[in-house]
mmCIF file with all atom_site columns, C-alpha atoms in Angstrom:
data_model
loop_
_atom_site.group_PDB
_atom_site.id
_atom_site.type_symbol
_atom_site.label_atom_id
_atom_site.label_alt_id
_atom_site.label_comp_id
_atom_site.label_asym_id
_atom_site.label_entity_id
_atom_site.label_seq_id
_atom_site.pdbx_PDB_ins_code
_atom_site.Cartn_x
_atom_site.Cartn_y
_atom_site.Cartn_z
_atom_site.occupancy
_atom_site.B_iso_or_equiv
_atom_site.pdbx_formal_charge
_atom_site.auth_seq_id
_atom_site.auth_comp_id
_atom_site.auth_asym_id
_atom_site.auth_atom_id
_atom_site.pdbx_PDB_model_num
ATOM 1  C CA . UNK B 1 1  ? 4.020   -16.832 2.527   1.00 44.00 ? 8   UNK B CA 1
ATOM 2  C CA . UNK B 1 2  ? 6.376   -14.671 0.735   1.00 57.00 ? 9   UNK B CA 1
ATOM 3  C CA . UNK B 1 3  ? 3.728   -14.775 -2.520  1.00 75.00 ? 10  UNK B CA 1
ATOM 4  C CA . UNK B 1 4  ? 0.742   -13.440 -1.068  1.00 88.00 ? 11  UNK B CA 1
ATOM 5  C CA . UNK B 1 5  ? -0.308  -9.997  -1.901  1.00 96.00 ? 12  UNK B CA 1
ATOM 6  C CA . UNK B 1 6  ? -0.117  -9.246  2.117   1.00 97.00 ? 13  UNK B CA 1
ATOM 7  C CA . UNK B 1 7  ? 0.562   -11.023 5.599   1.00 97.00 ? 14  UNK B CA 1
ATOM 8  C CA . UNK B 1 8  ? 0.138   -9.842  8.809   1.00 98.00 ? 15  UNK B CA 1
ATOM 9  C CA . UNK B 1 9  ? 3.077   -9.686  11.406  1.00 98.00 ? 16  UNK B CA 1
ATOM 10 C CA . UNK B 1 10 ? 1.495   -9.713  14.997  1.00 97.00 ? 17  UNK B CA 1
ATOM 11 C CA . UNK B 1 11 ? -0.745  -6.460  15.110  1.00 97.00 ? 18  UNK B CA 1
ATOM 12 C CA . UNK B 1 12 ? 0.994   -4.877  11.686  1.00 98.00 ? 19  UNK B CA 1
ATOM 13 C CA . UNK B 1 13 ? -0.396  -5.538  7.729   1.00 98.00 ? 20  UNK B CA 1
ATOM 14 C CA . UNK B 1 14 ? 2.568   -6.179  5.181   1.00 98.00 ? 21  UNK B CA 1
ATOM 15 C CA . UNK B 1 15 ? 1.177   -5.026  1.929   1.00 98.00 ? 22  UNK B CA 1
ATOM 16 C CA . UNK B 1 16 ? 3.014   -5.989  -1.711  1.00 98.00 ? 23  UNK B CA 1
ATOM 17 C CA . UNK B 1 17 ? 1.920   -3.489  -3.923  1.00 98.00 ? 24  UNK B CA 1
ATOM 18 C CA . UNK B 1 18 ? 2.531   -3.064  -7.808  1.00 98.00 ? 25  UNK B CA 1
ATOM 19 C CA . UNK B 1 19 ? 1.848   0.975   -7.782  1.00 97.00 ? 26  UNK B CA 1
ATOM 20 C CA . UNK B 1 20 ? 0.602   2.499   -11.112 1.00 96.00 ? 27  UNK B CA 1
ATOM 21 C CA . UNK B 1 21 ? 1.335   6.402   -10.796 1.00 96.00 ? 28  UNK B CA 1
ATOM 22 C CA . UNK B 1 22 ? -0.085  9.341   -13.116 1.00 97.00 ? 29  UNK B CA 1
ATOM 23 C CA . UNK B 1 23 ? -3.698  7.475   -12.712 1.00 97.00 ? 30  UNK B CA 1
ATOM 24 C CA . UNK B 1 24 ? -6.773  9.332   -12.793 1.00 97.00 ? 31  UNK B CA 1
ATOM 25 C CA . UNK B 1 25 ? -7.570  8.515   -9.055  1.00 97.00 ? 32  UNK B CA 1
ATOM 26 C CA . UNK B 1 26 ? -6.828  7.050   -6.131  1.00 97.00 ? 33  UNK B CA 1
ATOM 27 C CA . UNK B 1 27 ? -7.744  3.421   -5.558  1.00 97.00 ? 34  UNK B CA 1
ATOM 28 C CA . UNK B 1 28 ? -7.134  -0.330  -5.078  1.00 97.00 ? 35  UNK B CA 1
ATOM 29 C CA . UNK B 1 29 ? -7.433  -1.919  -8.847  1.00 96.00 ? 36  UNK B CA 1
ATOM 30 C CA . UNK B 1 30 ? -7.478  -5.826  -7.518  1.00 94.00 ? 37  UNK B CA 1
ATOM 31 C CA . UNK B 1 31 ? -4.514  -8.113  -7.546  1.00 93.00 ? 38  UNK B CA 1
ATOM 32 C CA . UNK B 1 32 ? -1.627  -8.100  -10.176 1.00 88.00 ? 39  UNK B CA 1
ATOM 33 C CA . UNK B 1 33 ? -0.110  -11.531 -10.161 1.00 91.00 ? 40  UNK B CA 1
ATOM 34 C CA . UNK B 1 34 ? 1.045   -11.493 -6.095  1.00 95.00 ? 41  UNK B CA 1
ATOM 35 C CA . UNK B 1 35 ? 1.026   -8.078  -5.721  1.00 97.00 ? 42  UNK B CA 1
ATOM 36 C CA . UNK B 1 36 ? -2.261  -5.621  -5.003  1.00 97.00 ? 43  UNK B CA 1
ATOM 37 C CA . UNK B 1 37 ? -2.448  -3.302  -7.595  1.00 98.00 ? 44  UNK B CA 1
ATOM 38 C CA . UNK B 1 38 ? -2.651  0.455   -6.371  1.00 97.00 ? 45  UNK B CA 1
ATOM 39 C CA . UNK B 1 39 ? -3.413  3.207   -8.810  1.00 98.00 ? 46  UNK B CA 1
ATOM 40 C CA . UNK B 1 40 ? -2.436  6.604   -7.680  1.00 98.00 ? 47  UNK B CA 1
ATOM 41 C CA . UNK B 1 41 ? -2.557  10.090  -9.127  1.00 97.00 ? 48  UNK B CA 1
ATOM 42 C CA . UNK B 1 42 ? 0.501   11.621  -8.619  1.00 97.00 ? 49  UNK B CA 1
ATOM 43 C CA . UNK B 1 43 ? 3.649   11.415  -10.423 1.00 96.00 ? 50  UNK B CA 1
ATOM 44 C CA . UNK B 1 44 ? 6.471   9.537   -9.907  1.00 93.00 ? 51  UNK B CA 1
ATOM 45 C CA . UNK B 1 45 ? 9.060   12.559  -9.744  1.00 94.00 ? 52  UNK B CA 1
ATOM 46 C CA . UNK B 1 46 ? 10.688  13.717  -6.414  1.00 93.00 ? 53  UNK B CA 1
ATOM 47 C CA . UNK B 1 47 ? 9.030   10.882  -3.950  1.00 93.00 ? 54  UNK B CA 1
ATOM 48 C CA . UNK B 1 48 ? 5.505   12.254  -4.769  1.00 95.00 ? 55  UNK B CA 1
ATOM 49 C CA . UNK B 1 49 ? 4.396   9.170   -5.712  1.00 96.00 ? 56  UNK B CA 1
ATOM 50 C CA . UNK B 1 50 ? 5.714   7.616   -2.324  1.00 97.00 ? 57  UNK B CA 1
ATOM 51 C CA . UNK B 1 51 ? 4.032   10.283  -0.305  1.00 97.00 ? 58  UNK B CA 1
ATOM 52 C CA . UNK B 1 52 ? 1.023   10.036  -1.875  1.00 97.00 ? 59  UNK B CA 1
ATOM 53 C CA . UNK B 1 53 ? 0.508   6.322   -1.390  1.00 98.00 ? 60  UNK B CA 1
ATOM 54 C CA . UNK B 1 54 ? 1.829   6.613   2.220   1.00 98.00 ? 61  UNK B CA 1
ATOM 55 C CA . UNK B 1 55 ? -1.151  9.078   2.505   1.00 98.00 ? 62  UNK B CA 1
ATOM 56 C CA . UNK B 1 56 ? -3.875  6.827   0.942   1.00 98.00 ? 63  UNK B CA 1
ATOM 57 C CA . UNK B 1 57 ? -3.047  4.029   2.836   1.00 99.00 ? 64  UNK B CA 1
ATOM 58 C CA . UNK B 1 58 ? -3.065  5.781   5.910   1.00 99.00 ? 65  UNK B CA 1
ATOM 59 C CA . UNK B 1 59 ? -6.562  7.214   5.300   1.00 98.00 ? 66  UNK B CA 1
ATOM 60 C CA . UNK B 1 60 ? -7.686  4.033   3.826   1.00 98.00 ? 67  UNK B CA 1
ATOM 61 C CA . UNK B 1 61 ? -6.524  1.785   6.841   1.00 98.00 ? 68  UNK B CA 1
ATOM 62 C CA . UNK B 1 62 ? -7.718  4.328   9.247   1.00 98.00 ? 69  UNK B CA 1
ATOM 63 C CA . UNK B 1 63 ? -4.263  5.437   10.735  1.00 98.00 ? 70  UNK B CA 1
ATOM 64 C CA . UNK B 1 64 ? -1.789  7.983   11.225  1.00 98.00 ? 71  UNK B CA 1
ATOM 65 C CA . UNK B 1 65 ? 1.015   8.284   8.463   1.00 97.00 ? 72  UNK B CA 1
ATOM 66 C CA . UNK B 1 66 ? 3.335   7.740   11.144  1.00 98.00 ? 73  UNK B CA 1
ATOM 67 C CA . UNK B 1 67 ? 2.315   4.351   11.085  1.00 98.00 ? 74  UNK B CA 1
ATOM 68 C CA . UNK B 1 68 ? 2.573   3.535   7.406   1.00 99.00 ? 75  UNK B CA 1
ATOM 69 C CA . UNK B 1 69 ? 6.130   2.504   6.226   1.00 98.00 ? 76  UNK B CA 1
ATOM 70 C CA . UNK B 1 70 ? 7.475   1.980   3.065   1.00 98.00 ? 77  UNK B CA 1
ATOM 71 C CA . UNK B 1 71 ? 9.824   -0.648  3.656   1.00 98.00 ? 78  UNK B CA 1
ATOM 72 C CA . UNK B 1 72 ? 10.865  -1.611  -0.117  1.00 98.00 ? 79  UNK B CA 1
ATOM 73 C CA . UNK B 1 73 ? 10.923  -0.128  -3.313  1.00 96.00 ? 80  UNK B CA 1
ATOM 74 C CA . UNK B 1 74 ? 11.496  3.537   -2.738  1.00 95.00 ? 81  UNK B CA 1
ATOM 75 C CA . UNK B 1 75 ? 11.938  3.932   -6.343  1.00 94.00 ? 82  UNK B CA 1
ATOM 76 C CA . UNK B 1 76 ? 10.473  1.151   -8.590  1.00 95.00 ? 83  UNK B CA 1
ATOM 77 C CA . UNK B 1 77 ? 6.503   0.584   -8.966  1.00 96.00 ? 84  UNK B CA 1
ATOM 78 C CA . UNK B 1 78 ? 6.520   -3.123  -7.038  1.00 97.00 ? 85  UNK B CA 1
ATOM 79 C CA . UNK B 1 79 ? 6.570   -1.919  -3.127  1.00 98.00 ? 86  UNK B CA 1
ATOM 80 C CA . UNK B 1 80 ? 6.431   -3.805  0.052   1.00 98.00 ? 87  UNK B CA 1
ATOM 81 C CA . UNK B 1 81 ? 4.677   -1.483  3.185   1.00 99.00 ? 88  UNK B CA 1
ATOM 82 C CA . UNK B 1 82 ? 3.748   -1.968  6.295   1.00 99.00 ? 89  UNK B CA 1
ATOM 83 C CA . UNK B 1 83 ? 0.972   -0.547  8.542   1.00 99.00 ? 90  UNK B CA 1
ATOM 84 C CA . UNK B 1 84 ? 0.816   -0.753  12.299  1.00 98.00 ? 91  UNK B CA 1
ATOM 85 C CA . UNK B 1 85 ? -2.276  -1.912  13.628  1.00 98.00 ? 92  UNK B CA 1
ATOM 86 C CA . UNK B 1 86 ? -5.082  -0.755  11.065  1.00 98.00 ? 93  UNK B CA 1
ATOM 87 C CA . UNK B 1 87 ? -8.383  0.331   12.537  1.00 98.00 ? 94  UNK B CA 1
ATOM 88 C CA . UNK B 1 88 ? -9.952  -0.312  9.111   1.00 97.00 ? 95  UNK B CA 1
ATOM 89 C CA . UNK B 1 89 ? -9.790  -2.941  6.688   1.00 97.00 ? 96  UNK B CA 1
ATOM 90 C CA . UNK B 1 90 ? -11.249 -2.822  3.076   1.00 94.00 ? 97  UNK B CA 1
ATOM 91 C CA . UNK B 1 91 ? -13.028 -5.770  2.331   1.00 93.00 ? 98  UNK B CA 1
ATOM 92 C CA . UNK B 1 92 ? -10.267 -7.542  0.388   1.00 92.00 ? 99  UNK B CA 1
ATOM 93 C CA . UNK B 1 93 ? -8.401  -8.175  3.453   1.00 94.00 ? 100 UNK B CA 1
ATOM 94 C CA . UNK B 1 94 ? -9.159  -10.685 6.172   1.00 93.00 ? 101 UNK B CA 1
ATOM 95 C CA . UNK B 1 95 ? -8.136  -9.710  9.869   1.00 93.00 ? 102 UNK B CA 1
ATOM 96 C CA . UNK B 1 96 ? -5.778  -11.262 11.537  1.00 89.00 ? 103 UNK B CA 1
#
């Protein structure tokens, strides 16, 4: 179900994001064709961008950054990341 805007493998939420840095806040902006769309403030220079979403989503899902992963698109604004066994769950996404 390779056109859903996430999936979950086992215990662990695969997220496709379309990521909109230099926003004025953090936040979850719905769904951008199959792809959530993720507005973040910081800019994408030097990986800020990818640290600050690996941050949000960590707080967001209730886990430890260790846990998030980026696991596609490092440097283009449509990312693929995965999240090992969320303790939270905005209301968007159904549990497992």
């Amino acid at each position: 179900m390779a056109d859903a805007p996430y999936r979950w493998q086992g215990d662990t939420l695969i997220l496709n994001l379309q990521v909109q840095p230099r926003a004025s806040r953090n936040e979850f902006a719905g769904v951008h064709g199959t792809r959530l769309r993720l507005r973040l403030t910081a800019p994408p220079v030097d990986g800020a961008a990818n640290a600050a979403l690996l941050r949000f989503l960590a707080g967001t899902f209730g886990v430890a950054k260790s846990k998030v992963s980026l696991l596609k698109g490092t440097a283009g604004r449509a990312k693929q990341v995965s999240i090992a066994a969320p303790r939270k769950l905005p209301p968007f996404i159904s549990p497992p």
